[in-house]
Tab-separated table of C-alpha atoms in Angstrom:
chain	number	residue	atom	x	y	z
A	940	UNK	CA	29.989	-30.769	20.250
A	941	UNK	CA	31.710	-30.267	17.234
A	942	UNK	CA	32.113	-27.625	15.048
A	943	UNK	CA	29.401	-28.520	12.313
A	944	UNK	CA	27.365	-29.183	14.859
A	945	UNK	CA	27.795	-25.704	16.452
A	946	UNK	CA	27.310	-24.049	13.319
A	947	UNK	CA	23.669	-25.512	12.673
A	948	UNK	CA	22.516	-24.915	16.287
A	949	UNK	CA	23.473	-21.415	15.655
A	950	UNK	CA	21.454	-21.260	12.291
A	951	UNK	CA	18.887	-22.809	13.923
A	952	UNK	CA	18.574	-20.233	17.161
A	953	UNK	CA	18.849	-17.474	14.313
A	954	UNK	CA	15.558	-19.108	12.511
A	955	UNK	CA	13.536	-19.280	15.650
A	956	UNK	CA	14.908	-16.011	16.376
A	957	UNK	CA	13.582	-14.511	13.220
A	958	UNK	CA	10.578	-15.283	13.653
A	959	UNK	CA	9.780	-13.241	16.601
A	960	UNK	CA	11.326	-9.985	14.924
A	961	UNK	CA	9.129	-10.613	11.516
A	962	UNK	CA	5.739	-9.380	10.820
A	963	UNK	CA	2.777	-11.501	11.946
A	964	UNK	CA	1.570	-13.018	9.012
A	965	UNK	CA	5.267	-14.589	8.749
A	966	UNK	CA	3.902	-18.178	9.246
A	967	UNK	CA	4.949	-21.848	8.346
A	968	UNK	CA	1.401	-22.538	8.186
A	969	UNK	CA	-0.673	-20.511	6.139
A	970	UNK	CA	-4.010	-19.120	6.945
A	971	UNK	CA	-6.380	-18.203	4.913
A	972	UNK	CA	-7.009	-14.600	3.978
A	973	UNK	CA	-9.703	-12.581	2.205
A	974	UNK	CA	-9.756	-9.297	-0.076
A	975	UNK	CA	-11.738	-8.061	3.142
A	976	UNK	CA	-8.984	-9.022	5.626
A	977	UNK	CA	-5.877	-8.340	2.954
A	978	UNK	CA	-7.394	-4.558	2.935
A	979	UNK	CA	-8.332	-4.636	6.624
A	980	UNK	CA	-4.644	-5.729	7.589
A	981	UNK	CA	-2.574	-3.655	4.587
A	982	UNK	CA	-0.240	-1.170	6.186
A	983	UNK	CA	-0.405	-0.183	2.082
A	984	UNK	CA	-1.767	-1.271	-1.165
A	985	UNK	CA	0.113	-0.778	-4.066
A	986	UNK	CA	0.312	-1.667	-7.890
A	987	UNK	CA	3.065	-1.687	-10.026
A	988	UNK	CA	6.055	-3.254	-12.026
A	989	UNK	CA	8.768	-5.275	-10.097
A	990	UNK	CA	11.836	-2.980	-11.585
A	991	UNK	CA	14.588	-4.773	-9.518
A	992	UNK	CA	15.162	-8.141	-7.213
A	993	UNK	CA	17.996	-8.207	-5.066
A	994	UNK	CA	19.939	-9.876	-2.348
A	995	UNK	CA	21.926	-9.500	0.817
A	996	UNK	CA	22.499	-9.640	4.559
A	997	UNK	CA	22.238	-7.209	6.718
A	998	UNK	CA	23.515	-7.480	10.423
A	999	UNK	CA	23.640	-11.513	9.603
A	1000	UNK	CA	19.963	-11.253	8.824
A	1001	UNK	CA	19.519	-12.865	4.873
A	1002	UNK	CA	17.320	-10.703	3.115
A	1003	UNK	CA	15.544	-10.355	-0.538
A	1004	UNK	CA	15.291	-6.828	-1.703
A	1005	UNK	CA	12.632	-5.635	-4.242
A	1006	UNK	CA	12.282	-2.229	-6.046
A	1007	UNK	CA	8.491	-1.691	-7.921
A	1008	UNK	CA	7.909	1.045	-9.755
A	1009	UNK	CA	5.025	2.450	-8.973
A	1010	UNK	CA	1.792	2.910	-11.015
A	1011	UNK	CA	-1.054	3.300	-8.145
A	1012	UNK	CA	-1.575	3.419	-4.528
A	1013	UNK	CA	-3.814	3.535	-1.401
A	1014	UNK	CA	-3.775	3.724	2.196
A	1015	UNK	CA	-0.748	5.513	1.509
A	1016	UNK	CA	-0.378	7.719	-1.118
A	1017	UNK	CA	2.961	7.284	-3.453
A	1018	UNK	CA	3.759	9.083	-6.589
A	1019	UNK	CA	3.497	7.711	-9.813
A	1020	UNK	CA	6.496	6.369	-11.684
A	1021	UNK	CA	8.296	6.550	-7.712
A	1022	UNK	CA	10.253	3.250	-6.268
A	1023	UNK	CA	9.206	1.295	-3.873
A	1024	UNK	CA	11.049	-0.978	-2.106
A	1025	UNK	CA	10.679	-3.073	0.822
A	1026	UNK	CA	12.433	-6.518	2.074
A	1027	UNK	CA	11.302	-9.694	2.788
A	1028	UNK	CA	13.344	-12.605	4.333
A	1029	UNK	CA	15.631	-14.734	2.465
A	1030	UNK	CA	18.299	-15.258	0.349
A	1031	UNK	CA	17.462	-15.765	-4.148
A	1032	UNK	CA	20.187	-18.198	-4.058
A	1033	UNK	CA	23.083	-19.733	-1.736
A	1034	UNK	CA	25.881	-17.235	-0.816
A	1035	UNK	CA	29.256	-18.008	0.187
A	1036	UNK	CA	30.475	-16.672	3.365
A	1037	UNK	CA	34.031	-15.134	3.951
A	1038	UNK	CA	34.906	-18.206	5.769
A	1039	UNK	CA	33.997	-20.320	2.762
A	1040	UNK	CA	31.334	-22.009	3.833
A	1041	UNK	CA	27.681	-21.073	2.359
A	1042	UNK	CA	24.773	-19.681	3.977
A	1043	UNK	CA	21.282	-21.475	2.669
A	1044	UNK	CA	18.812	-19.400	0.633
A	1045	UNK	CA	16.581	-20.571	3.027
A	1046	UNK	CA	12.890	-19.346	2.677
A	1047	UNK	CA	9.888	-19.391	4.948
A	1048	UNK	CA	7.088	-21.602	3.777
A	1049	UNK	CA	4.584	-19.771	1.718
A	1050	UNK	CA	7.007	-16.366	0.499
A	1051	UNK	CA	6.237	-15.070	-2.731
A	1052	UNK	CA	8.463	-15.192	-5.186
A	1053	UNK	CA	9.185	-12.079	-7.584
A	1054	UNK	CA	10.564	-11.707	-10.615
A	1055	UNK	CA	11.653	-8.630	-12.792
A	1056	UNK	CA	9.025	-6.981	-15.119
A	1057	UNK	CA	6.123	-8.955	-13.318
A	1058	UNK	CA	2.849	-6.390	-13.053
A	1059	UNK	CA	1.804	-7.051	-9.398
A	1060	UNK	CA	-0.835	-5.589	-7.114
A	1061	UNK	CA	0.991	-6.349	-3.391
A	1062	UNK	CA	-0.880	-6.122	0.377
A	1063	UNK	CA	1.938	-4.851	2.364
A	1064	UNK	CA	2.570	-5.750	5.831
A	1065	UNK	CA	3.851	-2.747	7.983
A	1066	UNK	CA	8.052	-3.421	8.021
A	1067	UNK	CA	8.869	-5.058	11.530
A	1068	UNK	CA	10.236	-2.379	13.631
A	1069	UNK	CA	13.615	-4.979	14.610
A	1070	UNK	CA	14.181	-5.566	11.096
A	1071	UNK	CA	12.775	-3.555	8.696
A	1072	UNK	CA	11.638	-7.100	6.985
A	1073	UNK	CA	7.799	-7.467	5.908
A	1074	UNK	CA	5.663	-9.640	2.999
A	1075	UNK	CA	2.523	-8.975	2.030
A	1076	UNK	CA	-0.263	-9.924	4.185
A	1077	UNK	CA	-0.984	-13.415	3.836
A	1078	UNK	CA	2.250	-13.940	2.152
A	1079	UNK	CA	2.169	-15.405	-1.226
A	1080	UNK	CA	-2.575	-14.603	-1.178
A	1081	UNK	CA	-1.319	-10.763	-0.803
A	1082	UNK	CA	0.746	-10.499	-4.328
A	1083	UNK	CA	-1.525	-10.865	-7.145
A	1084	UNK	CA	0.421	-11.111	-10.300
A	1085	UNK	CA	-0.539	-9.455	-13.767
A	1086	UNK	CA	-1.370	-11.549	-16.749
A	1087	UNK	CA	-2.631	-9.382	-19.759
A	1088	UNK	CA	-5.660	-7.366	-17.744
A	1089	UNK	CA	-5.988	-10.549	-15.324
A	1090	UNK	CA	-4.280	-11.020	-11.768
A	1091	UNK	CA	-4.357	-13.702	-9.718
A	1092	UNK	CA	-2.650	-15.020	-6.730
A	1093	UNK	CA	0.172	-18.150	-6.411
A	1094	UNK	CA	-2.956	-20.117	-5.600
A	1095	UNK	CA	-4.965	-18.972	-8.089
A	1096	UNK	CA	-7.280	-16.489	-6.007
A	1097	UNK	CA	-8.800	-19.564	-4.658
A	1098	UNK	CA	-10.822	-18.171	-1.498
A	1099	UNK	CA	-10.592	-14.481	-2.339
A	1100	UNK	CA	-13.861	-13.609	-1.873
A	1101	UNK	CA	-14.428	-16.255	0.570
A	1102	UNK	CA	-16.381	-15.364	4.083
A	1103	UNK	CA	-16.838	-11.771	2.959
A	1104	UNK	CA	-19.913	-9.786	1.552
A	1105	UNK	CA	-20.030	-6.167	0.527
A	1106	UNK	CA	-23.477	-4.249	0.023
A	1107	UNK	CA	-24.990	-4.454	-3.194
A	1108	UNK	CA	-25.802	-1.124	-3.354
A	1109	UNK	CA	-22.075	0.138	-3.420
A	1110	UNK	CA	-21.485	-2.570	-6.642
A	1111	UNK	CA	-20.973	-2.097	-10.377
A	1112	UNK	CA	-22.413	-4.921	-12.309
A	1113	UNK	CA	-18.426	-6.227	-12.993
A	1114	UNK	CA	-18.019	-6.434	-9.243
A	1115	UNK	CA	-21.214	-7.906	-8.519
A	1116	UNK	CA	-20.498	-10.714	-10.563
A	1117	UNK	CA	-16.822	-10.586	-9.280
A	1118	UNK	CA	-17.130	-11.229	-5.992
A	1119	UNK	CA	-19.009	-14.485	-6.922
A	1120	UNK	CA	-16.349	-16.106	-7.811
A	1121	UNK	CA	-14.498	-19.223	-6.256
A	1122	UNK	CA	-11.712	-18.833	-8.278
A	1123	UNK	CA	-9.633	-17.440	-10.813
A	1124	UNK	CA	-8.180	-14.692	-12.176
A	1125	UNK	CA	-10.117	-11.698	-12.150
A	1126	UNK	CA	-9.913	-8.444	-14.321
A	1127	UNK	CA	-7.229	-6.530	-12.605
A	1128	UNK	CA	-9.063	-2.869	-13.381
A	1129	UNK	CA	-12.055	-4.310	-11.968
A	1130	UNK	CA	-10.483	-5.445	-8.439
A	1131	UNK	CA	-8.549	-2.514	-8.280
A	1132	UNK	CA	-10.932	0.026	-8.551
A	1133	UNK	CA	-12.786	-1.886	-5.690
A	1134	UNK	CA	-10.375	-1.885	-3.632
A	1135	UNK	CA	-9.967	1.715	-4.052
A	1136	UNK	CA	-13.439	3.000	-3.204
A	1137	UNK	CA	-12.874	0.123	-0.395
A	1138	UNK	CA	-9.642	2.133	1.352
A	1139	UNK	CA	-11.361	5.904	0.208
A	1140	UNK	CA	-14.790	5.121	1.489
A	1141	UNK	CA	-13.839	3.229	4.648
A	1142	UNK	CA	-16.012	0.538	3.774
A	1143	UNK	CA	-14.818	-1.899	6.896
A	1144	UNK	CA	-15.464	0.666	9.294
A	1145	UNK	CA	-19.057	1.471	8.123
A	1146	UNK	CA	-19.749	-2.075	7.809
A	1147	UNK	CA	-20.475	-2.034	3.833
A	1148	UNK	CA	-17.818	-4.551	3.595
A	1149	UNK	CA	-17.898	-7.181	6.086
């Protein structure tokens, strides 16, 4: 076997590695996931500006580093104006190695992307205890990006609602007529005042949101 060869068996064992050490919803093939499921699975819920993106490896693991600034939280409580930050797996862009040749931004399927100044309400996985890596839960369906007083998802919050119901009783008019929705982006204050009472009011457990 030569050398070459060598090299992308080894990238390859590191891959399949990875995957064992990274949170759950760390998939090639994407399920789908609801506000219901996004809240049930959350290790935390938070909404804010991405302040910094950055790269790096770290014990030959490639890794994307981002820094929000936080404006509002649940499930765990952070302080206002306070950074965040958390990493997910891969490289921005290809980086050359001290031995000159380059190691892949390689990506697994269905990652968000981020980008500096976006206004994003993320579902955070709980960091894998190996690794320290995480996403948000359901990958690219947990970051909902800002757009004026809109957010939506990289697939347009297609399914958000979907397979979920939440007693009437609990709703505002807005989201009443929210959750009805196929599609689309929603008004940000709206879904995250929801989600809110949601996490505060244990809705799951009591079975007002099901």
């Amino acid at each position: 076997m030569n050398r070459d060869s060598f090299s992308a068996l080894r990238r390859l064992a590191l891959l399949a590695g990875l995957a064992a050490l990274l949170p759950a919803a760390h998939a090639t093939q994407l399920v789908h996931q609801n506000l219901k499921q996004m809240i049930h699975a959350a290790d935390l819920i938070v909404s804010g500006d991405v302040a910094k993106v950055s790269d790096g490896l770290d014990r030959g693991v490639p890794f994307t580093e981002v820094t929000l600034k936080v404006k509002g939280s649940v499930k765990r409580e952070l302080a206002a104006d306070s950074a965040y930050r958390f990493r997910q797996y891969g490289l921005l862009k290809n980086r050359r190695m001290a031995d000159g040749r380059y190691l892949l931004a390689t990506r697994i399927e269905g990652l968000p992307t981020w980008t500096v100044g976006e206004k994003v309400t993320v579902f955070m996985n709980k960091p894998s205890a190996r690794t320290g890596l995480t996403s948000p839960v359901g990958l690219a369906q947990g970051k909902l990006t800002g757009s004026g007083a809109k957010l939506a998802n990289a697939f347009d919050n297609r399914g958000l609602f979907q397979g979920m119901s939440v007693d009437p009783a609990v709703l505002s008019p807005l989201e009443a007529e929210m959750l009805t929705r196929n599609g689309g982006a929603v008004d940000g204050g709206v879904l995250n005042q929801l989600v809110k009472r949601a996490v505060r009011e244990d809705w799951i457990a009591k079975g007002v949101m099901r």
